[in-house]
PDB file of N, CA and C and ligand atoms in Angstrom:
ATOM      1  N   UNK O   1     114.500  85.104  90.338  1.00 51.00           N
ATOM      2  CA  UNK O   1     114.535  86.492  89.893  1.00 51.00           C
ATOM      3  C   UNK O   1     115.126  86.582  88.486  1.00 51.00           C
ATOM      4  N   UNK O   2     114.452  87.334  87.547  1.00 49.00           N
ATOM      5  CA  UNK O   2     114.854  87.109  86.304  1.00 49.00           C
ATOM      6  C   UNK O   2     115.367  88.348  86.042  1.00 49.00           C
ATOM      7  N   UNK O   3     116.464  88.594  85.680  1.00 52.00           N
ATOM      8  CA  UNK O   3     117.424  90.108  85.138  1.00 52.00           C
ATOM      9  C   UNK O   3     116.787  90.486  83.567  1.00 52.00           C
ATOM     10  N   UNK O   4     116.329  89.550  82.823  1.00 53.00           N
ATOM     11  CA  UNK O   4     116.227  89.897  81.848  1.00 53.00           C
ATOM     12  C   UNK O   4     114.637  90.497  81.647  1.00 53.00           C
ATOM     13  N   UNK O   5     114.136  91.481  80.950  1.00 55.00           N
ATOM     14  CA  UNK O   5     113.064  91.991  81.508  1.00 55.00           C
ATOM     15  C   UNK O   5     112.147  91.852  80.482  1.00 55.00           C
ATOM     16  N   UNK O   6     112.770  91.581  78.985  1.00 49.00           N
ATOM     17  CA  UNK O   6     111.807  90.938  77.966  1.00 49.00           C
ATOM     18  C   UNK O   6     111.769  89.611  77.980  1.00 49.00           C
ATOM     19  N   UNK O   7     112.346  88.874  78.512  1.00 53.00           N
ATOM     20  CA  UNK O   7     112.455  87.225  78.510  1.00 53.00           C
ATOM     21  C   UNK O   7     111.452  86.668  78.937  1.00 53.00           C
ATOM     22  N   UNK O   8     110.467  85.900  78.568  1.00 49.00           N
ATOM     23  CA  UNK O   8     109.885  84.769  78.682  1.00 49.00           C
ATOM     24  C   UNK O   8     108.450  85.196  78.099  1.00 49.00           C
ATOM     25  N   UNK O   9     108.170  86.364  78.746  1.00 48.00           N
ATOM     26  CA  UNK O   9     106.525  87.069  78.086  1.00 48.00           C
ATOM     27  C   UNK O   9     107.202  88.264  76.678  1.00 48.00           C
ATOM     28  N   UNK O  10     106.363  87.299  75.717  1.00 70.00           N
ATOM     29  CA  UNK O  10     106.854  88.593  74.791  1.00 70.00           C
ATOM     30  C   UNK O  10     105.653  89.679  75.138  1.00 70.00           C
ATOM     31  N   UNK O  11     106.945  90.904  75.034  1.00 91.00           N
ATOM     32  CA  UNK O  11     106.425  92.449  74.388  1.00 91.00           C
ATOM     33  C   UNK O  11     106.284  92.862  75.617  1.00 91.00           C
ATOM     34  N   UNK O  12     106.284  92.238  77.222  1.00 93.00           N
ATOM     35  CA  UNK O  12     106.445  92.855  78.210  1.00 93.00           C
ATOM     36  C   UNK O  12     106.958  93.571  78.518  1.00 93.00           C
ATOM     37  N   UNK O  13     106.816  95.105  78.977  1.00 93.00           N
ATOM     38  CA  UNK O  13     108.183  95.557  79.386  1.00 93.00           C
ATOM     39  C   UNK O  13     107.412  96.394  80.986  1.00 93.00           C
ATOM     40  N   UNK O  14     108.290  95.683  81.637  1.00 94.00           N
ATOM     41  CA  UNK O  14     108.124  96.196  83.009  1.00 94.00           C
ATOM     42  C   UNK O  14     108.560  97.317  83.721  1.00 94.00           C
ATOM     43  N   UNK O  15     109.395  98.144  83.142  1.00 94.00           N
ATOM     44  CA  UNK O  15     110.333  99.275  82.996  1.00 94.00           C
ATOM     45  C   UNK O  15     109.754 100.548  82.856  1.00 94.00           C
ATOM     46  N   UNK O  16     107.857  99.898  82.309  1.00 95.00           N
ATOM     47  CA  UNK O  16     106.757 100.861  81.877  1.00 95.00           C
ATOM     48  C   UNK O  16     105.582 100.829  82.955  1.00 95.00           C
ATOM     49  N   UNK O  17     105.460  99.841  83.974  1.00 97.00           N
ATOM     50  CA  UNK O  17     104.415  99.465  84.774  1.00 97.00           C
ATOM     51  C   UNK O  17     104.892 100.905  85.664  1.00 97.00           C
ATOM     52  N   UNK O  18     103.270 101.982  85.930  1.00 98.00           N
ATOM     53  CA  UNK O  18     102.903 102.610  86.852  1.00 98.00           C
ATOM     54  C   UNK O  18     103.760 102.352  88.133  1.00 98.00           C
ATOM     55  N   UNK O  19     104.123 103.268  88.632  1.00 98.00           N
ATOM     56  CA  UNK O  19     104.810 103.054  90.160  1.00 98.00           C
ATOM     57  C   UNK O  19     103.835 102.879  91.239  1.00 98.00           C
ATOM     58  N   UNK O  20     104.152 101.865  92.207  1.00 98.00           N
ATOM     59  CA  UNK O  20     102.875 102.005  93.130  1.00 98.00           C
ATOM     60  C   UNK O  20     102.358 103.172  93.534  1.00 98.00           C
ATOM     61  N   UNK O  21     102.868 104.165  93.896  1.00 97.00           N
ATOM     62  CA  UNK O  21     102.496 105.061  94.590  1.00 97.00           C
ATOM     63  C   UNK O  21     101.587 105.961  93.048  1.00 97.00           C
ATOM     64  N   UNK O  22     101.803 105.913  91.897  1.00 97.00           N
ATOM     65  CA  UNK O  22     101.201 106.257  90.859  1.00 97.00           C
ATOM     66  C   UNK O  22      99.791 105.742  90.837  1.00 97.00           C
ATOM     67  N   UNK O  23      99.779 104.335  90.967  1.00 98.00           N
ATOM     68  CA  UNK O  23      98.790 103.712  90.645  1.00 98.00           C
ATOM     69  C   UNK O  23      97.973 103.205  91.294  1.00 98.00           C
ATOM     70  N   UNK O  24      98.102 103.084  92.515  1.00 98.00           N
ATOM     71  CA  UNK O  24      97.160 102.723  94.046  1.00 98.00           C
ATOM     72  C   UNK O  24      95.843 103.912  93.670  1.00 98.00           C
ATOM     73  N   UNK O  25      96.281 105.337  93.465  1.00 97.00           N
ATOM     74  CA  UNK O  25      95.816 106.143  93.764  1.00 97.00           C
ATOM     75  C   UNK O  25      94.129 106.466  92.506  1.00 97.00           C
ATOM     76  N   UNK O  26      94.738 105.452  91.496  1.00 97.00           N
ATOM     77  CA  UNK O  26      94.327 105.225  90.082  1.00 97.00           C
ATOM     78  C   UNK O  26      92.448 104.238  90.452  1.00 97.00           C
ATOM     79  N   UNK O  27      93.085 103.349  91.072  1.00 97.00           N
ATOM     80  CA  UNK O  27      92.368 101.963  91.429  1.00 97.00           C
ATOM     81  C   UNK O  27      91.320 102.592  92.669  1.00 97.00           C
ATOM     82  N   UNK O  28      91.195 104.218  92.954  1.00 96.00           N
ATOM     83  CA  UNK O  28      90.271 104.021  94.340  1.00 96.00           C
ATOM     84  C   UNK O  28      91.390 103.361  95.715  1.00 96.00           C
ATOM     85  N   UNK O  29      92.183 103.536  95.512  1.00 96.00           N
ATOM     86  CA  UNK O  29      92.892 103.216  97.039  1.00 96.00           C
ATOM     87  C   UNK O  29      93.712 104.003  97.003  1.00 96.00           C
ATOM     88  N   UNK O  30      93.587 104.287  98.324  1.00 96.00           N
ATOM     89  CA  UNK O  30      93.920 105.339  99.449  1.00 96.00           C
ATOM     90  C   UNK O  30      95.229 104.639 100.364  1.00 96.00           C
ATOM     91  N   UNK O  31      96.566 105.011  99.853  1.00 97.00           N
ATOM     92  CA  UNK O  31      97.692 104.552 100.921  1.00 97.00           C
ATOM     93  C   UNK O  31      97.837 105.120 101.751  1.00 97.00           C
ATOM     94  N   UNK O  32      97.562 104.697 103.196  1.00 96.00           N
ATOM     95  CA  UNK O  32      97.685 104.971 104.187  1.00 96.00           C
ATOM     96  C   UNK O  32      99.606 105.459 104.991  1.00 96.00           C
ATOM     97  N   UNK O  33      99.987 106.071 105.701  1.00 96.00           N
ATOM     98  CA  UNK O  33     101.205 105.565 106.222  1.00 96.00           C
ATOM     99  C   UNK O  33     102.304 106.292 105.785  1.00 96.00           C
ATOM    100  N   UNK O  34     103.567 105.934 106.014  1.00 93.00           N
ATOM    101  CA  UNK O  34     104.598 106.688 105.123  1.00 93.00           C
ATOM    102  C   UNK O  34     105.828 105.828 104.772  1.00 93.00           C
ATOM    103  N   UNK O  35     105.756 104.403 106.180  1.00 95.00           N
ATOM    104  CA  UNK O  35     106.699 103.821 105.511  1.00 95.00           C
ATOM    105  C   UNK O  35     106.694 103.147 104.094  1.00 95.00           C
ATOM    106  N   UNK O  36     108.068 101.993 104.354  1.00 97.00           N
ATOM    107  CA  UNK O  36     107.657 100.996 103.128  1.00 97.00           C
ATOM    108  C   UNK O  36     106.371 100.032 103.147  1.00 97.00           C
ATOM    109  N   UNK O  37     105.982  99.642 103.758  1.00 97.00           N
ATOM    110  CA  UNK O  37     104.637  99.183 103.781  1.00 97.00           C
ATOM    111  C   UNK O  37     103.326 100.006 104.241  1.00 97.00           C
ATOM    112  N   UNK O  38     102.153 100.557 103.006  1.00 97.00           N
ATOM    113  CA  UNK O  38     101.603 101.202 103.429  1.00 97.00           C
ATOM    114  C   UNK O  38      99.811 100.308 103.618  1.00 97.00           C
ATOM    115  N   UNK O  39      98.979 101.036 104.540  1.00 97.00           N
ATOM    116  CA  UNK O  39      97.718 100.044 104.504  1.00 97.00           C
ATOM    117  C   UNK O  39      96.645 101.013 104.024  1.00 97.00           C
ATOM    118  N   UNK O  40      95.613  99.938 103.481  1.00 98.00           N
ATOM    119  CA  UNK O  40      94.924 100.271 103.039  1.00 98.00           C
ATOM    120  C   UNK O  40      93.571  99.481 102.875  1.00 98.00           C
ATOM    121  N   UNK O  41      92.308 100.020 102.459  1.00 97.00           N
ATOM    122  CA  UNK O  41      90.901  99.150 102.603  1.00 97.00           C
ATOM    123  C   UNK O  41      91.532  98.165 101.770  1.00 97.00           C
ATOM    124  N   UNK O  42      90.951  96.841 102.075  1.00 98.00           N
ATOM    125  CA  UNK O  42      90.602  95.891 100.962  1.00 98.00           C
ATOM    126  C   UNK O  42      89.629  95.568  99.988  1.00 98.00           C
ATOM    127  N   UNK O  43      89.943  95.992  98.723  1.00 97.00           N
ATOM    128  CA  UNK O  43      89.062  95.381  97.728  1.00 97.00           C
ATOM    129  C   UNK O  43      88.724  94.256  97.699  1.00 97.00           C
ATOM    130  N   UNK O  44      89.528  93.303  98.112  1.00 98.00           N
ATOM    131  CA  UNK O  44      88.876  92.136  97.623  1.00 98.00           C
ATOM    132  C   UNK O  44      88.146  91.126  98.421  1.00 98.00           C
ATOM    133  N   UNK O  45      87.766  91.827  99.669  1.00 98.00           N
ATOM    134  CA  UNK O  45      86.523  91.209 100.676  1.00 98.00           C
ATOM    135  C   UNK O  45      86.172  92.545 101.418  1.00 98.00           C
ATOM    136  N   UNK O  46      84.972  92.592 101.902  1.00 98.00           N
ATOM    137  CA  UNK O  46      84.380  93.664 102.587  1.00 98.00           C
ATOM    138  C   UNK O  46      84.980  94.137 103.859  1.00 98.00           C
ATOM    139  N   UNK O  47      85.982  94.623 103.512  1.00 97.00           N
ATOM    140  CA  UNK O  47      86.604  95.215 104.382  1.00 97.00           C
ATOM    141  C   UNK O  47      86.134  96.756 105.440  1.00 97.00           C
ATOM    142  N   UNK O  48      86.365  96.228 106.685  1.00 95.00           N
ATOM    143  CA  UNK O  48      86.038  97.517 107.758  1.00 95.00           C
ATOM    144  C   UNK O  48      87.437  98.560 108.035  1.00 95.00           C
ATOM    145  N   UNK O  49      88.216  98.123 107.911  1.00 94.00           N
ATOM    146  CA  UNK O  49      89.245  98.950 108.455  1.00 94.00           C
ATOM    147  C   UNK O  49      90.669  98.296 107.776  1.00 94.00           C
ATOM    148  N   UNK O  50      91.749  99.362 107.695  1.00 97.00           N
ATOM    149  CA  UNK O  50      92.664  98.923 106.402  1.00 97.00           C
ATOM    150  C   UNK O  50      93.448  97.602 106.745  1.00 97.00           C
ATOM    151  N   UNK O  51      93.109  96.582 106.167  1.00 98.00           N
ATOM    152  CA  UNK O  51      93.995  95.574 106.148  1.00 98.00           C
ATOM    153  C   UNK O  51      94.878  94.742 105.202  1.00 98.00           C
ATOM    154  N   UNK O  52      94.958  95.587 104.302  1.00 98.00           N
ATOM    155  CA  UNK O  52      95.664  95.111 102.611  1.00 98.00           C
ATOM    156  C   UNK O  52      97.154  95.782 103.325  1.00 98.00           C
ATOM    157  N   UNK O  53      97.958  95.720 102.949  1.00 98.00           N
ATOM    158  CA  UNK O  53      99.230  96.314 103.195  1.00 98.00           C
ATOM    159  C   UNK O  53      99.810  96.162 101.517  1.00 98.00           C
ATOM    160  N   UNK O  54     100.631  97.321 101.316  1.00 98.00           N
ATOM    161  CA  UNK O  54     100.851  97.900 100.086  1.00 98.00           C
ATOM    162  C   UNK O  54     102.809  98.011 100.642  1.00 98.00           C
ATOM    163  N   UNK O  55     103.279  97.190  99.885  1.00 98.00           N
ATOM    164  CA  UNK O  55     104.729  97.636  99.798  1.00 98.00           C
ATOM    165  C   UNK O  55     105.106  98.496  99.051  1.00 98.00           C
ATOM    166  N   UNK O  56     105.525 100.524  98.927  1.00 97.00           N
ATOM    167  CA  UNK O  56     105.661 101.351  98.105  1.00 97.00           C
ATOM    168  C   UNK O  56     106.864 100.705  97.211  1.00 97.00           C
ATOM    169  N   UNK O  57     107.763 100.321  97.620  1.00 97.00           N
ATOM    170  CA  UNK O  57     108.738 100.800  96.348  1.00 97.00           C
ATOM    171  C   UNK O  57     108.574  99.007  95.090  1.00 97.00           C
ATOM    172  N   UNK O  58     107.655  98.319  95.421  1.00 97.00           N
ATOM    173  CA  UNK O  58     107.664  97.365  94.590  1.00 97.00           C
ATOM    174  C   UNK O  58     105.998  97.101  93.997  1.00 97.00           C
ATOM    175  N   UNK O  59     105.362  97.886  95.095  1.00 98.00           N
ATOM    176  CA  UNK O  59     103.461  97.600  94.223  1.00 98.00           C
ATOM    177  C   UNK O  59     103.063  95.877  94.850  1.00 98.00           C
ATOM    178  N   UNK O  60     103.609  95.593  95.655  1.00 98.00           N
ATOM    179  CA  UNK O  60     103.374  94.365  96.170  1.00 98.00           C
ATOM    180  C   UNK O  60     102.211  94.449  96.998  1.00 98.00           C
ATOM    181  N   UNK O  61     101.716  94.344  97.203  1.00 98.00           N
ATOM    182  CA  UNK O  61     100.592  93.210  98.233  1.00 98.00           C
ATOM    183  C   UNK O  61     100.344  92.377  99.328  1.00 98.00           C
ATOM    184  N   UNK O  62      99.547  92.458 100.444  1.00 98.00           N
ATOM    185  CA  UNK O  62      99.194  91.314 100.632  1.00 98.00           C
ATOM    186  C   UNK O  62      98.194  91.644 101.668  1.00 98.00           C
ATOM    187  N   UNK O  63      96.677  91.022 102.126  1.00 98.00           N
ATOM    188  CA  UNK O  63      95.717  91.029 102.656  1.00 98.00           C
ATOM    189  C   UNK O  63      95.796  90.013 103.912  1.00 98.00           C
ATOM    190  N   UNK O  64      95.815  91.039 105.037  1.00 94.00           N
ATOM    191  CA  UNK O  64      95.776  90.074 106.809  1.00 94.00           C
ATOM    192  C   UNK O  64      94.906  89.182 106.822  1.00 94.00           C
ATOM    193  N   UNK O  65      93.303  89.521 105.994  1.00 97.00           N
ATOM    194  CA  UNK O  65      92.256  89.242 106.574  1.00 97.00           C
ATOM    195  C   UNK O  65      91.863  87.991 105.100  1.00 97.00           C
ATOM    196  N   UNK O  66      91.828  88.500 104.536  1.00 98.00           N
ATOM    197  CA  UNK O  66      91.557  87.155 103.099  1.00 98.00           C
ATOM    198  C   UNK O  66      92.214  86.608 102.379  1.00 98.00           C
ATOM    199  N   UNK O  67      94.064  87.220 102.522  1.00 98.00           N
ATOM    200  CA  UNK O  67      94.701  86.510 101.938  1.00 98.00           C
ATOM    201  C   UNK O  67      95.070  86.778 100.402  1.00 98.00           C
ATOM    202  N   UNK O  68      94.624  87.996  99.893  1.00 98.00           N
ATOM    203  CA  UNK O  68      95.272  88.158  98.408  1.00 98.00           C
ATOM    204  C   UNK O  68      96.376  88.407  98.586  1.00 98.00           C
ATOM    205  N   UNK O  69      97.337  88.817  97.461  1.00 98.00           N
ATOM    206  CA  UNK O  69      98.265  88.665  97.731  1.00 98.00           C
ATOM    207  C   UNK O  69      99.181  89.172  96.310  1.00 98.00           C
ATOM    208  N   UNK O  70     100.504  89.686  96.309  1.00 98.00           N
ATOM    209  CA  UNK O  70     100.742  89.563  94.487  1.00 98.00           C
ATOM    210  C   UNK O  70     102.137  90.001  94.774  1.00 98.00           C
ATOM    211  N   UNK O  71     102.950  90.069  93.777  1.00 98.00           N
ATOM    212  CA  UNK O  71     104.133  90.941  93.636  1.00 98.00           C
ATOM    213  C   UNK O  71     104.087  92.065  93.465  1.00 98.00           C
ATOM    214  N   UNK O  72     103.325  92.427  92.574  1.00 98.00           N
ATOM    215  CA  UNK O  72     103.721  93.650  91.794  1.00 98.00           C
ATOM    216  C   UNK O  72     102.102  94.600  91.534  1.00 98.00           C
ATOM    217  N   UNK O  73     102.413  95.909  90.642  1.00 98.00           N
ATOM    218  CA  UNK O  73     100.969  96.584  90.240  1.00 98.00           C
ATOM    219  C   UNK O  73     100.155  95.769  89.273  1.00 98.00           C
ATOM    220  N   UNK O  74     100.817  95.145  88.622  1.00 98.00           N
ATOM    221  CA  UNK O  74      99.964  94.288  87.453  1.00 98.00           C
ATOM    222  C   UNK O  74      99.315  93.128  87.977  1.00 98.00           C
ATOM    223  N   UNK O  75     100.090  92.086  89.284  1.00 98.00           N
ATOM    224  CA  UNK O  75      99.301  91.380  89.952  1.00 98.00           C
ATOM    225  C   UNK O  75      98.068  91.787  90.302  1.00 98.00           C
ATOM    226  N   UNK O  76      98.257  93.080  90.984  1.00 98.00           N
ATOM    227  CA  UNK O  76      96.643  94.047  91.431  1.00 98.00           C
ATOM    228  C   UNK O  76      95.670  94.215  90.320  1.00 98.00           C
ATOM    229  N   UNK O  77      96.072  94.455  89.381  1.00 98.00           N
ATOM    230  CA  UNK O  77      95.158  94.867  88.248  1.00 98.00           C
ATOM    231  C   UNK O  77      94.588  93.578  87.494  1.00 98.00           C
ATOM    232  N   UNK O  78      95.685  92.640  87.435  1.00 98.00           N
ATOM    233  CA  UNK O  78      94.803  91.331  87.076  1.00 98.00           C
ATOM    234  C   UNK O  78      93.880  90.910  87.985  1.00 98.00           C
ATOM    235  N   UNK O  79      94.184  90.732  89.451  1.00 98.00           N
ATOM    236  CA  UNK O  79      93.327  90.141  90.430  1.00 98.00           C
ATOM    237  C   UNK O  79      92.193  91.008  90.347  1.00 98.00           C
ATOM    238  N   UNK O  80      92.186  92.530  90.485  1.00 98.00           N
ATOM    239  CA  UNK O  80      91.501  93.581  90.783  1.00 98.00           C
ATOM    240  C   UNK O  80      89.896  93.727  89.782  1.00 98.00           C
ATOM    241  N   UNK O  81      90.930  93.085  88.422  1.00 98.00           N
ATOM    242  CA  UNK O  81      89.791  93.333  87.325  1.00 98.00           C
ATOM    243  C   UNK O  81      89.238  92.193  86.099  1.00 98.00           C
ATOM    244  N   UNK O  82      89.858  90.942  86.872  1.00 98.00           N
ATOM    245  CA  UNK O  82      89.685  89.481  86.705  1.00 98.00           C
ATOM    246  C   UNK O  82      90.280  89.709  85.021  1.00 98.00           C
ATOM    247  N   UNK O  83      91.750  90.502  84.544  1.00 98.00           N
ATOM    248  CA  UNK O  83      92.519  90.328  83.395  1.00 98.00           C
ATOM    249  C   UNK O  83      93.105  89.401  83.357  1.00 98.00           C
ATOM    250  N   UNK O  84      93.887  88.587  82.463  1.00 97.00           N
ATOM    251  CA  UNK O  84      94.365  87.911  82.122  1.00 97.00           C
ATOM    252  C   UNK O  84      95.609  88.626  81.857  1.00 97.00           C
ATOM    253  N   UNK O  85      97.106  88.227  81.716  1.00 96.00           N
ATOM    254  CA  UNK O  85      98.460  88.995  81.838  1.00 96.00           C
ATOM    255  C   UNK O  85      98.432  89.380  81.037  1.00 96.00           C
ATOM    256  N   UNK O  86      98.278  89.612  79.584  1.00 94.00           N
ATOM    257  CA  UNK O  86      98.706  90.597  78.278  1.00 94.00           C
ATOM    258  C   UNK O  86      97.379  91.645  78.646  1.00 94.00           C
ATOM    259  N   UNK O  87      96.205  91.192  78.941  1.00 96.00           N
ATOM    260  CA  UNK O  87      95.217  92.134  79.291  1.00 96.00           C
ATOM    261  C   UNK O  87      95.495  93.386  79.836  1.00 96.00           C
ATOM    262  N   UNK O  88      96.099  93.182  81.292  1.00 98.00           N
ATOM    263  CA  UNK O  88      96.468  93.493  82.489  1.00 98.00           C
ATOM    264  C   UNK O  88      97.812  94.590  81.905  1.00 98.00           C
ATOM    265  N   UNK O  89      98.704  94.053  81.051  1.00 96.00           N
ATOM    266  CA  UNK O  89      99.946  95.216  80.988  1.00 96.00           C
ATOM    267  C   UNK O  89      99.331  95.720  79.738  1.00 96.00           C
ATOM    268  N   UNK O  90      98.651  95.556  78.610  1.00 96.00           N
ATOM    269  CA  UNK O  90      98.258  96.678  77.915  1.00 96.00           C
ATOM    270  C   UNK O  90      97.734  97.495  78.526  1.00 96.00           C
ATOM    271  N   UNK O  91      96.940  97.489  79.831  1.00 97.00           N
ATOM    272  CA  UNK O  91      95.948  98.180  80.370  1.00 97.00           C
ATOM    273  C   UNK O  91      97.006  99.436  80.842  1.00 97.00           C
ATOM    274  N   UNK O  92      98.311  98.552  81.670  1.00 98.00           N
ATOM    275  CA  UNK O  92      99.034  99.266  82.524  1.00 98.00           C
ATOM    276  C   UNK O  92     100.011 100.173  81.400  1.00 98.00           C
ATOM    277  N   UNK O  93      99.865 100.249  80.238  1.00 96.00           N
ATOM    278  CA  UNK O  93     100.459 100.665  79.460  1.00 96.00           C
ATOM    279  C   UNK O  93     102.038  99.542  79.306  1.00 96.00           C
ATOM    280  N   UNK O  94     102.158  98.803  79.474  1.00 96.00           N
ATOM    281  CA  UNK O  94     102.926  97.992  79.692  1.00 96.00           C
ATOM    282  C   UNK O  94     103.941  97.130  78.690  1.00 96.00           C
ATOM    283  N   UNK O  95     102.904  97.065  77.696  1.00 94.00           N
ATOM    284  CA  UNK O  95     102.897  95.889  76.537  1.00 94.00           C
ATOM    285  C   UNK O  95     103.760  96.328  75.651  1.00 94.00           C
ATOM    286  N   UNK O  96     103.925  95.891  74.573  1.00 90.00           N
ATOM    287  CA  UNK O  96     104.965  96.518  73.399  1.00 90.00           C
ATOM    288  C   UNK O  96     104.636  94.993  72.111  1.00 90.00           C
ATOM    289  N   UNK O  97     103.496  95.655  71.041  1.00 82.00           N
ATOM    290  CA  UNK O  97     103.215  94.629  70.107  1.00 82.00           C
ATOM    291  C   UNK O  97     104.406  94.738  69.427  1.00 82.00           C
ATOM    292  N   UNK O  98     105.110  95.604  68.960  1.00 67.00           N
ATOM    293  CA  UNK O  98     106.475  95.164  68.074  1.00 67.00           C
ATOM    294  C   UNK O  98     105.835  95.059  67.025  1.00 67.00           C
ATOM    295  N   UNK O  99     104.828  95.781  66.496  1.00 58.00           N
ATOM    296  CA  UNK O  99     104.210  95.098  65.049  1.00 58.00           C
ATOM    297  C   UNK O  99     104.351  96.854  64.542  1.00 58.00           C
TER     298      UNK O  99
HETATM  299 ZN1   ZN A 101      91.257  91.233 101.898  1.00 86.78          ZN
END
């Protein structure tokens, strides 16, 4: 776990990434539920009935049935939209060129 929140990726700042509950809703998914883990269809195999589970207060992830999986909203959005990580947090508004 890293405390420092610009360290290692420059211009990251995570402090700016969409809140799950912001951004599920962004992507076409529908959170199901009310606890901390909410379910929902899966994007990323043809899913019949909700089997992604959505952790609200972190944007985490993870799929019963195929196995995706992530930490966070930006994991989703890279997997979601085959980005690459600077891709993925400019998208999320995320980034910070410093230029
Ligand atoms: Zn799945």
């Amino acid at each position: 776990m890293n405390a420092t929140p610009t360290r290692g990726r420059f211009g990251f700042r995570r402090d700016r990434l969409p809140s799950a509950a912001d951004y599920y809703p962004t992507q076409g998914i529908k959170l199901i539920g009310r606890g901390a883990w909410r379910d929902t269809i899966c994007p990323f195999h043809p899913d019949t009935r909700p089997s992604l589970r959505v952790r609200i207060e972190t944007g985490a992830f993870r799929c019963m049935v195929c196995g995706a999986h992530g930490g966070d909203v930006l994991a989703f959005h890279m997997q979601r939209h085959g980005l690459r990580f600077i891709e993925a947090a400019k998208a999320l508004g995320a980034w910070e060129d410093g230029q």
